[in-house]
Coordinates of N, CA and C and ligand atoms in Angstrom, one line a residue:
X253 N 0.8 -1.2 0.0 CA 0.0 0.0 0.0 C 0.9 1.2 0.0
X254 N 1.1 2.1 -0.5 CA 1.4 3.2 -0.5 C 0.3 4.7 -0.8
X255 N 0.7 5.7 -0.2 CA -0.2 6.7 -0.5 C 0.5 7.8 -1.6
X256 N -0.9 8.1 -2.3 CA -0.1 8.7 -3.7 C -0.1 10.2 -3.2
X257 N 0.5 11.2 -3.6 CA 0.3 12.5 -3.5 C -0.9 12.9 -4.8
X258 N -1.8 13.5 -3.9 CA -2.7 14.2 -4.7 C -2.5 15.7 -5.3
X259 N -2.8 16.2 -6.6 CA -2.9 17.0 -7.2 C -3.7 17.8 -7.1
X260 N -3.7 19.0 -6.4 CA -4.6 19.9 -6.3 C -4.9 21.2 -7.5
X261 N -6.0 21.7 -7.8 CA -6.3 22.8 -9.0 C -5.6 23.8 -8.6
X262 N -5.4 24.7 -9.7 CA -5.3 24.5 -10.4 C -4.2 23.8 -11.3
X263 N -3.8 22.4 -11.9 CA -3.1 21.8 -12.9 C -3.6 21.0 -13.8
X264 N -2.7 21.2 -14.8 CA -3.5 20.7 -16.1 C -4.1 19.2 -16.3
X265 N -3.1 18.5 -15.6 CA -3.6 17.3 -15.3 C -5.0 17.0 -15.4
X266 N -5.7 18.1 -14.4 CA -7.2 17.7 -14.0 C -7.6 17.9 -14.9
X267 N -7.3 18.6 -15.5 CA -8.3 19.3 -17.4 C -8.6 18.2 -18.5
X268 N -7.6 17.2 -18.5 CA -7.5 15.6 -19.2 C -8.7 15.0 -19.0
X269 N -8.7 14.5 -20.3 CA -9.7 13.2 -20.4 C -9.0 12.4 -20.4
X270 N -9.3 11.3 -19.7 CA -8.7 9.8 -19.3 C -9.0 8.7 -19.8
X271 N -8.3 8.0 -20.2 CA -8.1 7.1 -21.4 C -8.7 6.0 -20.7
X272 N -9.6 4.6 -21.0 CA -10.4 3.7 -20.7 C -9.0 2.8 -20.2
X273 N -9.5 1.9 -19.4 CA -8.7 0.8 -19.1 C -8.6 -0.6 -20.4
X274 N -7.5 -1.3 -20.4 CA -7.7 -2.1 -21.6 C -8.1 -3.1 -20.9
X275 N -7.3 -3.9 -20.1 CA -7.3 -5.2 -19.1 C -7.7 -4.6 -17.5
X276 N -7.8 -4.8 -16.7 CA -7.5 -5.2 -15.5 C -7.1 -6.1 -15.3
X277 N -5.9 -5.0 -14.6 CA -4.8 -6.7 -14.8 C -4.1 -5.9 -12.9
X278 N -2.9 -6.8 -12.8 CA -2.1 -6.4 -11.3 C -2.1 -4.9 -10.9
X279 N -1.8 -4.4 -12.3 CA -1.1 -3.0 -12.1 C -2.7 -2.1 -11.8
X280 N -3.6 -2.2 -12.6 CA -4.9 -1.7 -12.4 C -5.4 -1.8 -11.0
X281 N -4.9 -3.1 -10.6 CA -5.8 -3.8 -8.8 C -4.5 -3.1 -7.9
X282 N -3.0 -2.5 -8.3 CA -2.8 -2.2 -7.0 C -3.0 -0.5 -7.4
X283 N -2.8 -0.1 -8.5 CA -3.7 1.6 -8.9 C -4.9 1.6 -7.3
X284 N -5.8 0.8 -7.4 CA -7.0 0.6 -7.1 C -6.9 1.0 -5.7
X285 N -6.0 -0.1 -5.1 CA -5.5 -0.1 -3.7 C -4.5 0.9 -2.5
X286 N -3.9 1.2 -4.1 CA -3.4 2.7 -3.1 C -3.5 3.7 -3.6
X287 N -5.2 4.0 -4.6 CA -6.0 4.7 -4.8 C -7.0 4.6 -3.4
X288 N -7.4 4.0 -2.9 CA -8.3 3.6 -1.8 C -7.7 4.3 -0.3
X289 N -6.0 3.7 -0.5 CA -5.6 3.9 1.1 C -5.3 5.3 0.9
X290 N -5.0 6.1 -0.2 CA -4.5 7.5 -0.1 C -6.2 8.3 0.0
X291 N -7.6 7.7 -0.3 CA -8.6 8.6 -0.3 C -8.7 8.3 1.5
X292 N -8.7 7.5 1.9 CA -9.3 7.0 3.7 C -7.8 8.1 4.0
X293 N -7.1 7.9 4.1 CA -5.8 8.9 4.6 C -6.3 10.3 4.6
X294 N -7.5 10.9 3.1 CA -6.9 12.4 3.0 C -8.2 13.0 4.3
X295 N -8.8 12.9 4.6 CA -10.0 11.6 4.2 C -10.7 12.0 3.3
X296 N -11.3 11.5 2.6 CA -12.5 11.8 1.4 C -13.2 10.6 1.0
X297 N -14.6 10.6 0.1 CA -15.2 9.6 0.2 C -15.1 9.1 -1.1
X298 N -14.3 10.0 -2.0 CA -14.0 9.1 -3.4 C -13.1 9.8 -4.0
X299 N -12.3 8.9 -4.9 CA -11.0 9.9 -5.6 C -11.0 9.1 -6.6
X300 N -10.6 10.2 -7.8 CA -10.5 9.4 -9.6 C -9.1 9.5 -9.5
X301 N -8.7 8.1 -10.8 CA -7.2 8.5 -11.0 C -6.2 9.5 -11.1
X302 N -7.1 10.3 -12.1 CA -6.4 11.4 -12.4 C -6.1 12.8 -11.9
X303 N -6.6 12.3 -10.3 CA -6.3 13.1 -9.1 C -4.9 12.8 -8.9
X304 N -4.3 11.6 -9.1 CA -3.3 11.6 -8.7 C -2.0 11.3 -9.8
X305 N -2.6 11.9 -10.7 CA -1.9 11.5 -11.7 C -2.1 10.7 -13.4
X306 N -2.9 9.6 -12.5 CA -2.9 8.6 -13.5 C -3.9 9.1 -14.4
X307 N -3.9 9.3 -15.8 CA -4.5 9.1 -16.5 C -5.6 8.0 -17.4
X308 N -6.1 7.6 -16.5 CA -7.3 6.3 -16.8 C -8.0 6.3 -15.8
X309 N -9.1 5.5 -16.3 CA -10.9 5.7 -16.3 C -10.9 4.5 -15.0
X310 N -10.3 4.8 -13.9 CA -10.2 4.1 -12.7 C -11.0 5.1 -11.4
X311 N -11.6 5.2 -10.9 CA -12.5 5.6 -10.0 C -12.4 4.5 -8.4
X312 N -12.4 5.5 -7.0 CA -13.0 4.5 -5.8 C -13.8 5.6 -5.1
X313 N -14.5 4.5 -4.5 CA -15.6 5.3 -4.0 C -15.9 4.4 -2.3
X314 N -16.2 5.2 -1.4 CA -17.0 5.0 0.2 C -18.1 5.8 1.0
X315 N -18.7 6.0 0.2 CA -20.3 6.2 0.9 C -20.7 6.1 1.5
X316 N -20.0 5.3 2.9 CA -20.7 4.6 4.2 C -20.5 5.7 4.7
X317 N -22.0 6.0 5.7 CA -22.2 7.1 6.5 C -21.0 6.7 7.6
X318 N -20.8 7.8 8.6 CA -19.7 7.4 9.6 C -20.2 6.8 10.6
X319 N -19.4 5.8 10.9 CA -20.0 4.8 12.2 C -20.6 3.5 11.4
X320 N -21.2 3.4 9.9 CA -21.3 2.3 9.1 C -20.1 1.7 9.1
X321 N -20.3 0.4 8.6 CA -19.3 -0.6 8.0 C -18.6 0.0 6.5
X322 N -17.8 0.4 6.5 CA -16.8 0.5 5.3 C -17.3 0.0 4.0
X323 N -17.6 0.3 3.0 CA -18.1 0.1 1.8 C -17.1 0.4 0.4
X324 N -16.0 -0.4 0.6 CA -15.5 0.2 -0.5 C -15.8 0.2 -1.9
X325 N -16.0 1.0 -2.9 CA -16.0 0.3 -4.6 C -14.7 1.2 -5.5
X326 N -14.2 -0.3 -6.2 CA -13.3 -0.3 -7.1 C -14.2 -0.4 -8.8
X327 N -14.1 0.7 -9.4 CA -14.6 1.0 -10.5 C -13.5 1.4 -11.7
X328 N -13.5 0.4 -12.8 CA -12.6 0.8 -14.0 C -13.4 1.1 -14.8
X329 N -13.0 1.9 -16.0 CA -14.4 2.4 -16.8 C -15.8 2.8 -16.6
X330 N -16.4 3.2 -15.7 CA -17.4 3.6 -15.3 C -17.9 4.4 -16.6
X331 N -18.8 4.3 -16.5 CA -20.2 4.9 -17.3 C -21.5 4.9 -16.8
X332 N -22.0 6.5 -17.5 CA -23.5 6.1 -16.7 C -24.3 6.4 -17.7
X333 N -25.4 5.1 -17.3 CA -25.9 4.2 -18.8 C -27.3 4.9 -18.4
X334 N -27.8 5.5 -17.3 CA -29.2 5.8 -17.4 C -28.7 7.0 -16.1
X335 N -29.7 8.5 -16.0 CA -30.2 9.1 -14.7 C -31.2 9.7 -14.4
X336 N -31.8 9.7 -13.5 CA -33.1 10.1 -13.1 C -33.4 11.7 -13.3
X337 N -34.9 12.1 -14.1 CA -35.0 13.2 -14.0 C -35.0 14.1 -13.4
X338 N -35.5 14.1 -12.1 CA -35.2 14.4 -10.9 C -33.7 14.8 -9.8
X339 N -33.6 15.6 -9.3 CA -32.2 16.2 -9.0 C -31.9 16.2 -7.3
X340 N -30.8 16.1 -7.2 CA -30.3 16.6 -5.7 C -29.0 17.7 -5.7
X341 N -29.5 18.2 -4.5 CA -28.7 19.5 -3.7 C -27.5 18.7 -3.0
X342 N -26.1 18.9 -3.3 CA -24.9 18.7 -2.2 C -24.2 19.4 -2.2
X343 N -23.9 19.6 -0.8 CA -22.5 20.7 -0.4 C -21.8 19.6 -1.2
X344 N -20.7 20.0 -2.2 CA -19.6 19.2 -2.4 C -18.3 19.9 -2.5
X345 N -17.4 18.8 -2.5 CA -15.9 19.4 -1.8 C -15.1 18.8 -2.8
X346 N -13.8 18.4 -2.6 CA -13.2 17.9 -3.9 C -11.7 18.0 -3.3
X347 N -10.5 16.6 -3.0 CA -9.3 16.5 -2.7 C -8.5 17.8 -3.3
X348 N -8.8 17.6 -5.0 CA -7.9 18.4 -5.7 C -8.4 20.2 -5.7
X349 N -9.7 20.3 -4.9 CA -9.8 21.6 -4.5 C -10.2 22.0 -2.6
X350 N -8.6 21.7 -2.4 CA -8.4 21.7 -1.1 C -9.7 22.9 0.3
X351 N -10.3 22.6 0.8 CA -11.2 23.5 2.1 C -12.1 24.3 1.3
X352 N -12.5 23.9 -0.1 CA -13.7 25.3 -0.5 C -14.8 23.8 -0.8
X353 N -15.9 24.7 -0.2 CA -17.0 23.5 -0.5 C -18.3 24.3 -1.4
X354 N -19.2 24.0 -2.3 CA -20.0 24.9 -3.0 C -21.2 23.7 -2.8
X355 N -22.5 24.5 -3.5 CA -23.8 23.2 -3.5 C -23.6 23.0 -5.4
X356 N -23.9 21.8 -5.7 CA -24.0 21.4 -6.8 C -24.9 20.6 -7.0
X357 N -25.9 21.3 -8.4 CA -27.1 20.0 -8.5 C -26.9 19.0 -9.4
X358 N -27.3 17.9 -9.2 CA -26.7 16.4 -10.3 C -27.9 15.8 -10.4
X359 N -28.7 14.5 -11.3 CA -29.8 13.6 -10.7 C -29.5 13.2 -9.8
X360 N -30.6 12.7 -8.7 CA -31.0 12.5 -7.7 C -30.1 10.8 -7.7
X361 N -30.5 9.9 -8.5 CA -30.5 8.7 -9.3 C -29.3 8.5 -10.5
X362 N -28.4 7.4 -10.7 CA -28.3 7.1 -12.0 C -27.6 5.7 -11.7
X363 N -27.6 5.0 -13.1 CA -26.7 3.1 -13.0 C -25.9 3.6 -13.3
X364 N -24.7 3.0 -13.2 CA -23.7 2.5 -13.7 C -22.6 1.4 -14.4
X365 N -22.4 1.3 -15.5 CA -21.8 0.2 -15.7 C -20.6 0.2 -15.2
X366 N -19.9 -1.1 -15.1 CA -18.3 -0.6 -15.0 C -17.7 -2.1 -15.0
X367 N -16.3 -2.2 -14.8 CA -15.8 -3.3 -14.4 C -15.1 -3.6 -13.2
X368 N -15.3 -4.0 -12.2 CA -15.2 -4.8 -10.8 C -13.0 -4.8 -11.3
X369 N -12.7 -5.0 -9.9 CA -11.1 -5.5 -10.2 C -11.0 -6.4 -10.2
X370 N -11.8 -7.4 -10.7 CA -11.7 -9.0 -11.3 C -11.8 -9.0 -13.0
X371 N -12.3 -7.9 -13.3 CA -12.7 -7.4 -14.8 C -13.4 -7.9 -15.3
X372 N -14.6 -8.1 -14.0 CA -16.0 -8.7 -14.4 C -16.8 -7.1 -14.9
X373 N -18.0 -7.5 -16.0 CA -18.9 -6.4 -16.0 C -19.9 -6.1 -15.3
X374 N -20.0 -5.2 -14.1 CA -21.5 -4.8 -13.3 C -21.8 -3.7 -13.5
X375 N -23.4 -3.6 -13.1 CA -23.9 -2.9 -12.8 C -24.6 -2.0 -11.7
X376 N -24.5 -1.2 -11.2 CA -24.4 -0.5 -10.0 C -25.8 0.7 -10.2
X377 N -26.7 0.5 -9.5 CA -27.8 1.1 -9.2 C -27.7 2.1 -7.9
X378 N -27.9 3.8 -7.7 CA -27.5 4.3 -6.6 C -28.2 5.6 -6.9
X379 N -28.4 6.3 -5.5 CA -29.0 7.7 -5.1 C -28.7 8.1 -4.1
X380 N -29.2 9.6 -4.4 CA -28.2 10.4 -3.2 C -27.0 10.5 -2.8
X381 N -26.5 10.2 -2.1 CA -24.8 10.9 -1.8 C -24.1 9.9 -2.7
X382 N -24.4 8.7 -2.7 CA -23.5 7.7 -3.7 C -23.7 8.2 -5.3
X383 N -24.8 8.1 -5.7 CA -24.9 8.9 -7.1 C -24.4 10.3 -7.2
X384 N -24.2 11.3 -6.3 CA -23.7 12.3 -6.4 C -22.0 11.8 -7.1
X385 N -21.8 11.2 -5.9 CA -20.0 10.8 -5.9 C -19.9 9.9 -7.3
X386 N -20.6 9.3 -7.7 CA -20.2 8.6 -9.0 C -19.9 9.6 -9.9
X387 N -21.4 10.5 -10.0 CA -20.9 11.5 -11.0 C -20.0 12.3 -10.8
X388 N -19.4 13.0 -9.6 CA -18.3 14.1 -9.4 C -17.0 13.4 -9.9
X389 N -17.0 11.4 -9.4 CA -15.8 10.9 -9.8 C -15.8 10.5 -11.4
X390 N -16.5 10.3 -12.0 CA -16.7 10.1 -13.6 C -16.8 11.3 -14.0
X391 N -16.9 12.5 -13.3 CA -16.6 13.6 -14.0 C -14.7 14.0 -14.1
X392 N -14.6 13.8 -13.4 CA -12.8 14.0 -13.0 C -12.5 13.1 -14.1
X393 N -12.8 12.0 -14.6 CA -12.1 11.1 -15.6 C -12.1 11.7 -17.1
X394 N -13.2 12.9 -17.5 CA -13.7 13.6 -18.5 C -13.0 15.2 -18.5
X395 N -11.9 15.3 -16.9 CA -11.6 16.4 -16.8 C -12.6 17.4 -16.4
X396 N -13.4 17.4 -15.6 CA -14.4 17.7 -15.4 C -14.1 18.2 -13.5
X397 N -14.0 19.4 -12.8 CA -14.1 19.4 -11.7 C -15.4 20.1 -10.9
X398 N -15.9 19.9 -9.9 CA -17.1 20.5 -9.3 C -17.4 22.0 -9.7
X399 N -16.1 22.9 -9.8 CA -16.3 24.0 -10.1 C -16.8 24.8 -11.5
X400 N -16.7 23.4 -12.4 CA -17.0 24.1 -13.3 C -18.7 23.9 -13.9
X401 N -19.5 23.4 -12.5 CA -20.7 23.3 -12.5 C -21.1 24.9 -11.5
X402 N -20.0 25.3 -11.3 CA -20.6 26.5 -10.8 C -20.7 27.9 -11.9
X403 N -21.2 28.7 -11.2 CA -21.1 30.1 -12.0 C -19.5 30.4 -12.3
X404 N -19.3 31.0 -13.0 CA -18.1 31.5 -14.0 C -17.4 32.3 -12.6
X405 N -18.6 33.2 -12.0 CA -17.5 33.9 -11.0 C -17.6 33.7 -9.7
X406 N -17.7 32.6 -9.4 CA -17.3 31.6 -8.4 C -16.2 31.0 -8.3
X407 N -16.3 30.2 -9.6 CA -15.0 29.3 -9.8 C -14.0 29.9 -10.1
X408 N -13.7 31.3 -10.8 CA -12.5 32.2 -10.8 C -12.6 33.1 -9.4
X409 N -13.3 33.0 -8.7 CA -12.9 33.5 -7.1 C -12.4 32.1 -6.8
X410 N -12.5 31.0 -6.9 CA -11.8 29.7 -6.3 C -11.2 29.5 -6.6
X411 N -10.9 29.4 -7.6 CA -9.2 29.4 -8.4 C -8.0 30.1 -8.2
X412 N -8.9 31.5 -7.7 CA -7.9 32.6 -7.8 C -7.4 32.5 -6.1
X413 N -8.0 31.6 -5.5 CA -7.8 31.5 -4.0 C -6.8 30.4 -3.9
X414 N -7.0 29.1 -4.4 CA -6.2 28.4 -4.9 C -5.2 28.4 -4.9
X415 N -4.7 28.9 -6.5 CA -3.5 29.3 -6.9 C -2.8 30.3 -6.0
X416 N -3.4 30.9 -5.1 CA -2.3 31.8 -4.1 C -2.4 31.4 -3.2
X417 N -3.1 30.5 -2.7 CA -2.8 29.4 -1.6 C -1.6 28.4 -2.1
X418 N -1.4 27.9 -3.5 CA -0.7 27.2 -3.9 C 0.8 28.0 -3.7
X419 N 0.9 29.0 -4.0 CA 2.0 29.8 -4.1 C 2.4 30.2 -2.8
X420 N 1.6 30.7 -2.2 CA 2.0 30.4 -0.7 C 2.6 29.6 0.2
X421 N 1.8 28.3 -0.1 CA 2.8 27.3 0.3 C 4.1 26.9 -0.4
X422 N 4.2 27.3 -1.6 CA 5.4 27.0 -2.5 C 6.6 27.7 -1.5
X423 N 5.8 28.8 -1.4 CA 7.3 30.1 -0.6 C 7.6 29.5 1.0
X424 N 6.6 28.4 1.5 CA 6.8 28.1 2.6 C 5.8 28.8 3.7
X425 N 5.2 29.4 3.2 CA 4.2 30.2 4.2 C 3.0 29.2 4.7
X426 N 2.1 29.9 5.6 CA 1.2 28.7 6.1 C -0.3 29.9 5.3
X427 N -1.2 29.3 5.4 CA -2.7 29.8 5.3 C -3.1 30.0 6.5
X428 N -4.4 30.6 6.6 CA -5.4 30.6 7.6 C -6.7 30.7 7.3
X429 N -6.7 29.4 5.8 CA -8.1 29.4 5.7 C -8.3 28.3 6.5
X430 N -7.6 27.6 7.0 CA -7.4 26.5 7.9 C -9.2 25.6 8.6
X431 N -10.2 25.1 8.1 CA -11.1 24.8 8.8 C -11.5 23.2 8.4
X432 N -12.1 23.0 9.6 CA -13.0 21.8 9.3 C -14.3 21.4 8.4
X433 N -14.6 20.8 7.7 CA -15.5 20.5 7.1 C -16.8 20.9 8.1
X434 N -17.6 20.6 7.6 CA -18.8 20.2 8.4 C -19.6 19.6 8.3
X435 N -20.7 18.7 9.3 CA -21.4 17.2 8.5 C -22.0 17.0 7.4
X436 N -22.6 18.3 6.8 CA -23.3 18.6 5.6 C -22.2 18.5 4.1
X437 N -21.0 18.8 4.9 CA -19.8 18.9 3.5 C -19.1 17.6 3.1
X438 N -19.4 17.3 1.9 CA -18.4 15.7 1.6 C -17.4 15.9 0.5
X439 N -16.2 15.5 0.8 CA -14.9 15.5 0.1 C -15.2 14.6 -0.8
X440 N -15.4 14.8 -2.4 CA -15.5 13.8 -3.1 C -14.1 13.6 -4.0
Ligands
ZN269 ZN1 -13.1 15.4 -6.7

């Protein structure tokens, strides 16, 4: 197990579309696995590859409320084959956009196809906070991040906060946007 360093916005990285998996094979199942132990580490409840780099259509996800039993899913190629007309409200948060949280609407509902790390094909039925996270993480694999579901001048006040937070720490300085989530906010 190892933990990967995550990439935070703004880098171009995130702006990539991510290339499908051919096999799942070893190297995909340990991607998977210390894709898994670096999301429980940051903590957050789902992280795409190309958070950390990797460029492919590899997604994990844990949606168990806290105090549930651990729910992990290992997702290669995800797609979503149907979603419900109907919509939901989440505060969402995002690894690669460190302490800013915004509300974003998505369906309420959607399946998913994908392939399991045995490189079986399933299908995955979900709502609410799970369907949220599918889509926020199958959006990251399209280059796709939460912010650009917001208004234009939101996401350049977030960016612009960002990037000098980024720079700031480059010079060695500390921030004091420094805060806790709160139970309404989920790190996807
Ligand atoms: Zn994210």
């Amino acid at each position: 197990m190892a933990l990967l360093p995550i990439l935070t916005a703004p880098d171009p990285r995130l702006k990539k579309k991510s290339k499908p998996v051919e096999t799942v094979d070893d190297s995909i199942r340990q991607l998977m696995a210390d894709m898994l132990s670096t999301m429980y580490a940051a903590p957050g409840i789902g992280l795409a590859a190309p958070q950390v780099g990797v460029l492919k259509r590899v997604i994990v996800i844990d949606a168990a409320r806290e105090g549930d039993p651990s729910r992990p899913l290992k997702l290669a190629n995800p797609e979503i084959v149907w979603a419900s007309d109907d919509d939901n409200a989440y505060e969402e948060g995002c690894l690669s956009v460190p302490e800013h949280y915004a509300e974003v609407v998505r369906p309420r509902a959607v399946k998913v196809r994908y392939l399991d790390e045995t490189g079986a094909e399933r299908l995955i039925e979900a709502e609410g906070l799970l369907a949220t996270c599918l889509q926020h993480e199958i959006d990251h694999l399209d280059g796709i991040l939460f912010l650009d579901h917001l208004s234009a001048l939101k996401r350049t006040m977030i960016l612009r906060k960002l990037l000098k937070e980024k720079k700031a720490a480059e010079r060695g300085e500390g921030t004091d946007t420094e805060k806790s989530a709160d139970s309404t906010q989920h790190t996807l």
